[in-house]
Tab-separated table of C-alpha atoms in Angstrom:
chain	number	residue	atom	x	y	z
A	1336	UNK	CA	187.767	27.093	92.661
A	1337	UNK	CA	184.347	25.579	93.351
A	1338	UNK	CA	182.348	28.223	91.483
A	1339	UNK	CA	184.704	28.064	88.480
A	1340	UNK	CA	184.523	24.272	88.334
A	1341	UNK	CA	180.729	24.295	88.714
A	1342	UNK	CA	180.504	26.708	85.782
A	1343	UNK	CA	182.906	24.813	83.539
A	1344	UNK	CA	181.102	21.541	84.186
A	1345	UNK	CA	177.618	22.993	83.703
A	1346	UNK	CA	175.564	23.234	80.503
A	1347	UNK	CA	175.964	27.035	80.793
A	1348	UNK	CA	179.645	26.857	79.977
A	1349	UNK	CA	180.864	27.823	76.554
A	1350	UNK	CA	184.473	27.289	77.519
A	1351	UNK	CA	186.865	27.751	74.645
A	1352	UNK	CA	190.081	25.757	74.672
A	1353	UNK	CA	192.988	27.987	75.577
A	1354	UNK	CA	190.863	30.500	77.489
A	1355	UNK	CA	192.668	31.629	80.638
A	1356	UNK	CA	190.811	31.407	83.925
A	1357	UNK	CA	192.491	32.867	86.968
A	1358	UNK	CA	191.477	31.729	90.422
A	1359	UNK	CA	192.567	34.023	93.235
A	1360	UNK	CA	193.782	32.627	96.518
A	1361	UNK	CA	191.044	34.420	98.462
A	1362	UNK	CA	187.871	32.792	99.720
A	1363	UNK	CA	184.867	33.305	97.493
A	1364	UNK	CA	181.308	33.400	98.702
A	1365	UNK	CA	179.045	30.886	97.023
A	1366	UNK	CA	175.840	32.306	95.536
A	1367	UNK	CA	172.622	31.729	97.452
A	1368	UNK	CA	171.373	29.673	94.498
A	1369	UNK	CA	173.470	27.905	91.877
A	1370	UNK	CA	170.442	28.087	89.568
A	1371	UNK	CA	170.397	31.902	89.822
A	1372	UNK	CA	173.995	32.899	90.601
A	1373	UNK	CA	173.418	36.512	89.499
A	1374	UNK	CA	170.416	37.150	91.766
A	1375	UNK	CA	170.568	40.657	93.188
A	1376	UNK	CA	172.959	41.852	90.464
A	1377	UNK	CA	172.228	44.577	87.919
A	1378	UNK	CA	173.387	44.287	84.322
A	1379	UNK	CA	173.401	46.620	81.325
A	1380	UNK	CA	173.604	45.124	77.828
A	1381	UNK	CA	174.102	47.479	74.891
A	1382	UNK	CA	172.865	46.458	71.462
A	1383	UNK	CA	170.254	44.214	73.048
A	1384	UNK	CA	167.219	44.780	70.834
A	1385	UNK	CA	168.021	41.613	68.895
A	1386	UNK	CA	170.697	39.090	67.990
A	1387	UNK	CA	173.681	38.480	70.231
A	1388	UNK	CA	172.781	41.299	72.616
A	1389	UNK	CA	169.265	39.914	73.155
A	1390	UNK	CA	170.701	36.432	73.720
A	1391	UNK	CA	173.195	37.772	76.283
A	1392	UNK	CA	170.407	39.674	78.066
A	1393	UNK	CA	168.289	36.508	78.120
A	1394	UNK	CA	171.146	34.522	79.671
A	1395	UNK	CA	171.720	37.154	82.360
A	1396	UNK	CA	167.996	37.212	83.202
A	1397	UNK	CA	167.944	33.395	83.304
A	1398	UNK	CA	170.783	33.537	85.821
A	1399	UNK	CA	168.867	35.979	88.037
A	1400	UNK	CA	170.201	39.442	87.136
A	1401	UNK	CA	167.978	42.474	86.655
A	1402	UNK	CA	168.857	43.547	83.122
A	1403	UNK	CA	168.697	46.926	81.435
A	1404	UNK	CA	168.425	46.397	77.674
A	1405	UNK	CA	169.942	49.360	75.833
A	1406	UNK	CA	169.796	50.064	72.109
A	1407	UNK	CA	169.464	53.011	69.760
A	1408	UNK	CA	166.145	54.899	69.723
A	1409	UNK	CA	165.255	53.780	66.187
A	1410	UNK	CA	165.193	50.181	67.524
A	1411	UNK	CA	162.903	51.130	70.410
A	1412	UNK	CA	159.966	48.959	69.317
A	1413	UNK	CA	162.102	45.822	69.014
A	1414	UNK	CA	164.012	46.735	72.193
A	1415	UNK	CA	160.787	47.109	74.160
A	1416	UNK	CA	159.516	43.767	72.844
A	1417	UNK	CA	162.756	42.048	73.892
A	1418	UNK	CA	162.843	43.675	77.339
A	1419	UNK	CA	159.169	42.911	77.980
A	1420	UNK	CA	159.617	39.258	76.977
A	1421	UNK	CA	162.560	38.953	79.397
A	1422	UNK	CA	161.104	40.951	82.282
A	1423	UNK	CA	163.947	43.426	81.790
A	1424	UNK	CA	163.993	47.220	81.486
A	1425	UNK	CA	164.183	48.841	78.042
A	1426	UNK	CA	166.486	51.835	77.684
A	1427	UNK	CA	166.326	53.341	74.191
A	1428	UNK	CA	169.412	55.511	74.062
A	1429	UNK	CA	172.284	56.441	71.777
A	1430	UNK	CA	175.331	55.756	73.938
A	1431	UNK	CA	177.324	58.334	71.979
A	1432	UNK	CA	174.986	61.116	73.146
A	1433	UNK	CA	176.662	63.676	75.423
A	1434	UNK	CA	174.141	62.981	78.194
A	1435	UNK	CA	174.218	59.162	77.843
A	1436	UNK	CA	176.050	58.527	81.128
A	1437	UNK	CA	173.626	60.758	83.042
A	1438	UNK	CA	170.614	59.054	81.447
A	1439	UNK	CA	171.941	55.582	82.227
A	1440	UNK	CA	172.634	56.579	85.842
A	1441	UNK	CA	169.138	58.043	86.116
A	1442	UNK	CA	167.580	54.861	84.684
A	1443	UNK	CA	169.480	52.703	87.177
A	1444	UNK	CA	167.715	54.576	89.961
A	1445	UNK	CA	168.761	55.182	93.526
A	1446	UNK	CA	172.288	54.048	94.090
A	1447	UNK	CA	172.871	53.701	90.356
A	1448	UNK	CA	174.818	50.521	90.957
A	1449	UNK	CA	175.870	48.403	88.026
A	1450	UNK	CA	177.483	45.008	88.534
A	1451	UNK	CA	177.754	43.803	84.944
A	1452	UNK	CA	178.312	45.730	81.716
A	1453	UNK	CA	178.183	43.971	78.353
A	1454	UNK	CA	179.112	46.404	75.587
A	1455	UNK	CA	177.713	44.684	72.520
A	1456	UNK	CA	176.759	47.740	70.451
A	1457	UNK	CA	177.981	47.455	66.866
């Protein structure tokens, strides 16, 4: 429960009344740094060239994750600007393309591991 309580009591929390939070009875491992609890994690945020997606990507980067910012090719210039500003990786791609999964896996590199997926595409 420690990590949940730390989050809820921090300025990072946007807890909404009535939101259910389940705490399992298993022991959780505390992050190496409470300032960067997502360090070593990889995240993919769709629709991240601007707006809510860019804000989500910024929050994930702030918390230590390596972020892949994905948006449609016609937003590539804005996407690249956002990713560069955040120190993230830009991935201009239409996620409805038949080869989208292969291209995402290729972009993720060796291991292709993904810890966090935020599907924000409109």
